[in-house]
GROMACS .gro file of C-alpha atoms in nm:
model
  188
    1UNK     CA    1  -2.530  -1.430   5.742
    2UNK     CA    2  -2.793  -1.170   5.672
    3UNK     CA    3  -2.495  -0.939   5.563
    4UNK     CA    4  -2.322  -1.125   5.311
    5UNK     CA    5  -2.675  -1.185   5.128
    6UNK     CA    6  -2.702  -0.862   4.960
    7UNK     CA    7  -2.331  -0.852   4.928
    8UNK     CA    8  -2.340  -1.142   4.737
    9UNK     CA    9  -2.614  -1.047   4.541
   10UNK     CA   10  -2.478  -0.700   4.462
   11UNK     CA   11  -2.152  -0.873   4.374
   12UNK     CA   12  -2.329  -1.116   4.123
   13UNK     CA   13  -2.545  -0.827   3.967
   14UNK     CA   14  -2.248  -0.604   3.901
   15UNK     CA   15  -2.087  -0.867   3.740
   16UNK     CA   16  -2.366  -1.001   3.505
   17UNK     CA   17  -2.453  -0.593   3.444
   18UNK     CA   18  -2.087  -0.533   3.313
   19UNK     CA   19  -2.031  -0.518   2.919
   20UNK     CA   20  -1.780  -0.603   2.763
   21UNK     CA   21  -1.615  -0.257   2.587
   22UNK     CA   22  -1.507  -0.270   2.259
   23UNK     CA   23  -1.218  -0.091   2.204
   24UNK     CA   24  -1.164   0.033   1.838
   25UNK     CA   25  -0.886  -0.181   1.630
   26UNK     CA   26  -0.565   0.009   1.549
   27UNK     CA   27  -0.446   0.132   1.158
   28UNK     CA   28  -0.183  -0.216   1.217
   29UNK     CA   29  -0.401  -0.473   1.320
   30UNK     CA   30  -0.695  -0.383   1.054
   31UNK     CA   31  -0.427  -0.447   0.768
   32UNK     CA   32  -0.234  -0.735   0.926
   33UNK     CA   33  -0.301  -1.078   0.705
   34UNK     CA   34  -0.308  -1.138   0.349
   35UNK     CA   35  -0.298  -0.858   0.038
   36UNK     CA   36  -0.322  -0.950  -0.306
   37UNK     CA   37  -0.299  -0.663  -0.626
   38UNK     CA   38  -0.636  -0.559  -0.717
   39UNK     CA   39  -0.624  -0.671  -1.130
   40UNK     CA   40  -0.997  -0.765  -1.174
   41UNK     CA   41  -1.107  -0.641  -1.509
   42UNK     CA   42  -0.930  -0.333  -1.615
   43UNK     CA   43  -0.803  -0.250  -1.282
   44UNK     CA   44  -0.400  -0.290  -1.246
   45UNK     CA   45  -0.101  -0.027  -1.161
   46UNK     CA   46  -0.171   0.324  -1.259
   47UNK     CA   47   0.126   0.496  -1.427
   48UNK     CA   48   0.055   0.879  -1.438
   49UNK     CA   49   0.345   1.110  -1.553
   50UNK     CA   50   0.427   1.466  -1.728
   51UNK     CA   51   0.383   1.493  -2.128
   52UNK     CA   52   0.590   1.799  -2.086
   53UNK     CA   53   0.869   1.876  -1.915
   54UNK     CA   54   0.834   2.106  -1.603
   55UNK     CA   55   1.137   2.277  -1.529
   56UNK     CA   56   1.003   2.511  -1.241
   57UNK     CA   57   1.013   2.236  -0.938
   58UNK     CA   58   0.869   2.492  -0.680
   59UNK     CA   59   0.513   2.376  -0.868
   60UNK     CA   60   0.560   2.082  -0.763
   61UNK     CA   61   0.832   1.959  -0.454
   62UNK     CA   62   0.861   1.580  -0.408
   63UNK     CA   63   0.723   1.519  -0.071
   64UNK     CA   64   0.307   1.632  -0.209
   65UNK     CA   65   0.102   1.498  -0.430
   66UNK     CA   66   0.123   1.588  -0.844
   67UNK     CA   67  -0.121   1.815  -0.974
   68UNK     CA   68  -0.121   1.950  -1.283
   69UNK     CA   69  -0.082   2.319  -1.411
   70UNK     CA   70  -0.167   2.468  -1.768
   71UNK     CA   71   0.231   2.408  -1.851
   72UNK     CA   72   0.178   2.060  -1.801
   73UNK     CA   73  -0.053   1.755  -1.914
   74UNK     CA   74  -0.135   1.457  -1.703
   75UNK     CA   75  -0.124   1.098  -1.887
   76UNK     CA   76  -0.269   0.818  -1.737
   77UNK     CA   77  -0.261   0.473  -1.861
   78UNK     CA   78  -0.316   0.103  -1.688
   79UNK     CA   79   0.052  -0.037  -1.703
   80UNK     CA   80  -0.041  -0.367  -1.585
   81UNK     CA   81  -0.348  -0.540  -1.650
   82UNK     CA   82  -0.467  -0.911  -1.560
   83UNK     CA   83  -0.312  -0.980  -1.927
   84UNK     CA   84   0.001  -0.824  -1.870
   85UNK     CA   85   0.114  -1.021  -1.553
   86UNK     CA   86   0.267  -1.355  -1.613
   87UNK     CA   87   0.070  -1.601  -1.471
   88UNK     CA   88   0.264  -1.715  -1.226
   89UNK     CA   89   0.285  -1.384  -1.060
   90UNK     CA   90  -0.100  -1.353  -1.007
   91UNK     CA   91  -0.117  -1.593  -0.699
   92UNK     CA   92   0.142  -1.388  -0.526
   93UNK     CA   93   0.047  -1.205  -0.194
   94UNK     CA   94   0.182  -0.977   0.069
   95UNK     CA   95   0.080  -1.083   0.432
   96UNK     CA   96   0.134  -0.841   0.706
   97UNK     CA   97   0.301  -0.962   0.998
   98UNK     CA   98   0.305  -0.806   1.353
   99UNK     CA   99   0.515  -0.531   1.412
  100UNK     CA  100   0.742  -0.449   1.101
  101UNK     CA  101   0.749  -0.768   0.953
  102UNK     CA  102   0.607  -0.961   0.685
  103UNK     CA  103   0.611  -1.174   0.398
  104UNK     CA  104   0.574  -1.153   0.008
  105UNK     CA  105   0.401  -1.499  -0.050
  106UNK     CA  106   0.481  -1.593  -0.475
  107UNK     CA  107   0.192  -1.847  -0.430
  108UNK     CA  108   0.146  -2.211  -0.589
  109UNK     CA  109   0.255  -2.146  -0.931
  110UNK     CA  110   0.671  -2.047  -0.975
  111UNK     CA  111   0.774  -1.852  -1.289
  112UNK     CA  112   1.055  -2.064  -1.446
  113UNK     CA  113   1.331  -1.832  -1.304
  114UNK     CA  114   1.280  -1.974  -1.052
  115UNK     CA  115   1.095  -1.832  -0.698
  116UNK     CA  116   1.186  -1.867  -0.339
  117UNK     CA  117   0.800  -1.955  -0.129
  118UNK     CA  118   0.890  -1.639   0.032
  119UNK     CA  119   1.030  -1.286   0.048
  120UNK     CA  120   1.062  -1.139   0.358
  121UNK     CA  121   0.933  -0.734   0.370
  122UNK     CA  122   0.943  -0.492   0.604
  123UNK     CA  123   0.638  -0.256   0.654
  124UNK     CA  124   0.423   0.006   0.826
  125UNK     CA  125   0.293   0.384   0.872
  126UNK     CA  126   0.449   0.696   0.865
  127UNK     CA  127   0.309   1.105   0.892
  128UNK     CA  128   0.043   1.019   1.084
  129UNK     CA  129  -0.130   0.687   0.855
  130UNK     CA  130  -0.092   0.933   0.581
  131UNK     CA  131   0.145   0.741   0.426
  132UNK     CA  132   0.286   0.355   0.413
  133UNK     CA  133   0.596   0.203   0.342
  134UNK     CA  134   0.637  -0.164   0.215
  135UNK     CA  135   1.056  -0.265   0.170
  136UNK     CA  136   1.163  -0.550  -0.014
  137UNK     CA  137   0.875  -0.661  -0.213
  138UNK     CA  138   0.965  -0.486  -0.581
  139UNK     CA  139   0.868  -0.813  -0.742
  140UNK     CA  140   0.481  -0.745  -0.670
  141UNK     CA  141   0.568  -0.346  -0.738
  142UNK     CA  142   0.746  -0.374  -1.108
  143UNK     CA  143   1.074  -0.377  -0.944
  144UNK     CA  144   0.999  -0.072  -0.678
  145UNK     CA  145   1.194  -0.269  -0.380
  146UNK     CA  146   1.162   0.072  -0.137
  147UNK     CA  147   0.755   0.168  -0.205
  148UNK     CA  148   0.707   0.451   0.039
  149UNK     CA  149   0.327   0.575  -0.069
  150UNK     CA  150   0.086   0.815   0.038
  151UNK     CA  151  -0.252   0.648   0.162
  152UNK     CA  152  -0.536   0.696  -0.050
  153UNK     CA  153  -0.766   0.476   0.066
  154UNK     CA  154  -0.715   0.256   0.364
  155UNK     CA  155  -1.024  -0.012   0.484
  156UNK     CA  156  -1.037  -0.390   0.603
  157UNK     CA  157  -1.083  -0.502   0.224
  158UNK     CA  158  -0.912  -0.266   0.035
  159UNK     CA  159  -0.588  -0.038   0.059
  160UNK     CA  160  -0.457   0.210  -0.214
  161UNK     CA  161  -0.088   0.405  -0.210
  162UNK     CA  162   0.004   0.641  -0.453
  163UNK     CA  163   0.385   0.662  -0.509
  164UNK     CA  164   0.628   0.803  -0.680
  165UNK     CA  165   0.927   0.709  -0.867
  166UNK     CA  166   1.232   0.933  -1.011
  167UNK     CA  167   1.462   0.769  -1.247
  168UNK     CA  168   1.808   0.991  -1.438
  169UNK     CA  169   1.755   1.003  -1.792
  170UNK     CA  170   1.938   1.104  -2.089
  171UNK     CA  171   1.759   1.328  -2.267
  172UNK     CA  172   1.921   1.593  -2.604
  173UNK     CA  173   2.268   1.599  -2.390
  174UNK     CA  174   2.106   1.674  -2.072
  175UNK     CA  175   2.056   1.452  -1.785
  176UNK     CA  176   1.735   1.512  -1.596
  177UNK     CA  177   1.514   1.336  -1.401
  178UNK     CA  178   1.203   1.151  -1.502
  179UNK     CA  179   0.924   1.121  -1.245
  180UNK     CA  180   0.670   0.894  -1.278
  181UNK     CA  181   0.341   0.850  -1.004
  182UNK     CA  182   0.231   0.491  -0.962
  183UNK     CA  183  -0.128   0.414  -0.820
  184UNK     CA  184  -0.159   0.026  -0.647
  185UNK     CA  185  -0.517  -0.108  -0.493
  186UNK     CA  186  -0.482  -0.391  -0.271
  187UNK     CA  187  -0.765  -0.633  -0.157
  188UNK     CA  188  -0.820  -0.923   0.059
   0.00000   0.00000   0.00000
């Protein structure tokens, strides 16, 4: 009997001692739940495109970032604003599912086209977490239903993507390409 004593207490000491290790949350589970568009004050989607036409695409290939050279000027304006989002598309939400899968959420209010609840998306990470891709959601993105974005910013409250998108145009009897680089903050 005199053995199991200390056993016993060793036992119960080790186990009161032990602490419970917190392991750090993955990129996934921090961003699972509910997104909405930041568009508080004069925060919105961030157009940014070429004044001038750069021929030499070497400068700039698709897959990096835009920066600009002394042939070329950078515009920026605010192409959506609190104001310029019909009202019934300000409730609307993304919410992150587990694995790939998730919802776009059009909220209480229904434009009069008429709105299913729900929209179901596909996203995640690519490169690394250097960039995200969100599928199926282009009525939150001004009709971008493929966003694939590099990650700008990425925290419990708040993620940002910059992306890019390349429409043909017509332009003087030549078709060419237009590329434009959106900016999009999301918050909790």
């Amino acid at each position: 009997m005199k053995f199991y004593l200390p056993v016993l207490t060793l036992a119960l000491t080790s186990l009161m001692a032990c602490k419970k290790v917190e392991v750090p949350q993955g990129k996934e589970e921090m961003v699972r739940g509910k997104w909405k568009l930041e568009l508080d004050n004069d925060k919105g989607i961030l157009k940014e495109y070429t004044f001038y036409p750069t021929w030499d695409t070497s400068k700039k290939p698709i897959d990096t970032l835009y920066t600009s050279n002394s042939s070329s000027e950078t515009i920026q304006d605010t192409i959506r604003r609190v104001n310029g989002f019909p009202e019934c598309k300000l409730d609307d939400f993304l919410e992150f599912g587990e694995g790939i899968d998730g919802v776009l959420n059009t909220g209480e209010k229904k434009c009069p086209s008429g709105e299913t609840s729900e929209v179901p998306i596909k996203w995640g990470f690519k490169d690394n977490y250097t960039r995200m891709y969100i599928y199926e959601a282009g009525e939150m993105f001004l009709g971008n239903d493929d966003l694939v974005g590099d990650v700008v910013e990425l925290s419990e409250s708040r993620i940002k993507l910059r992306y890019q998108v390349i429409r043909p145009v017509f332009f003087n009897g030549v078709y060419m390409q237009d590329t434009a680089f959106y900016t999009i903050a999301l918050k909790r």
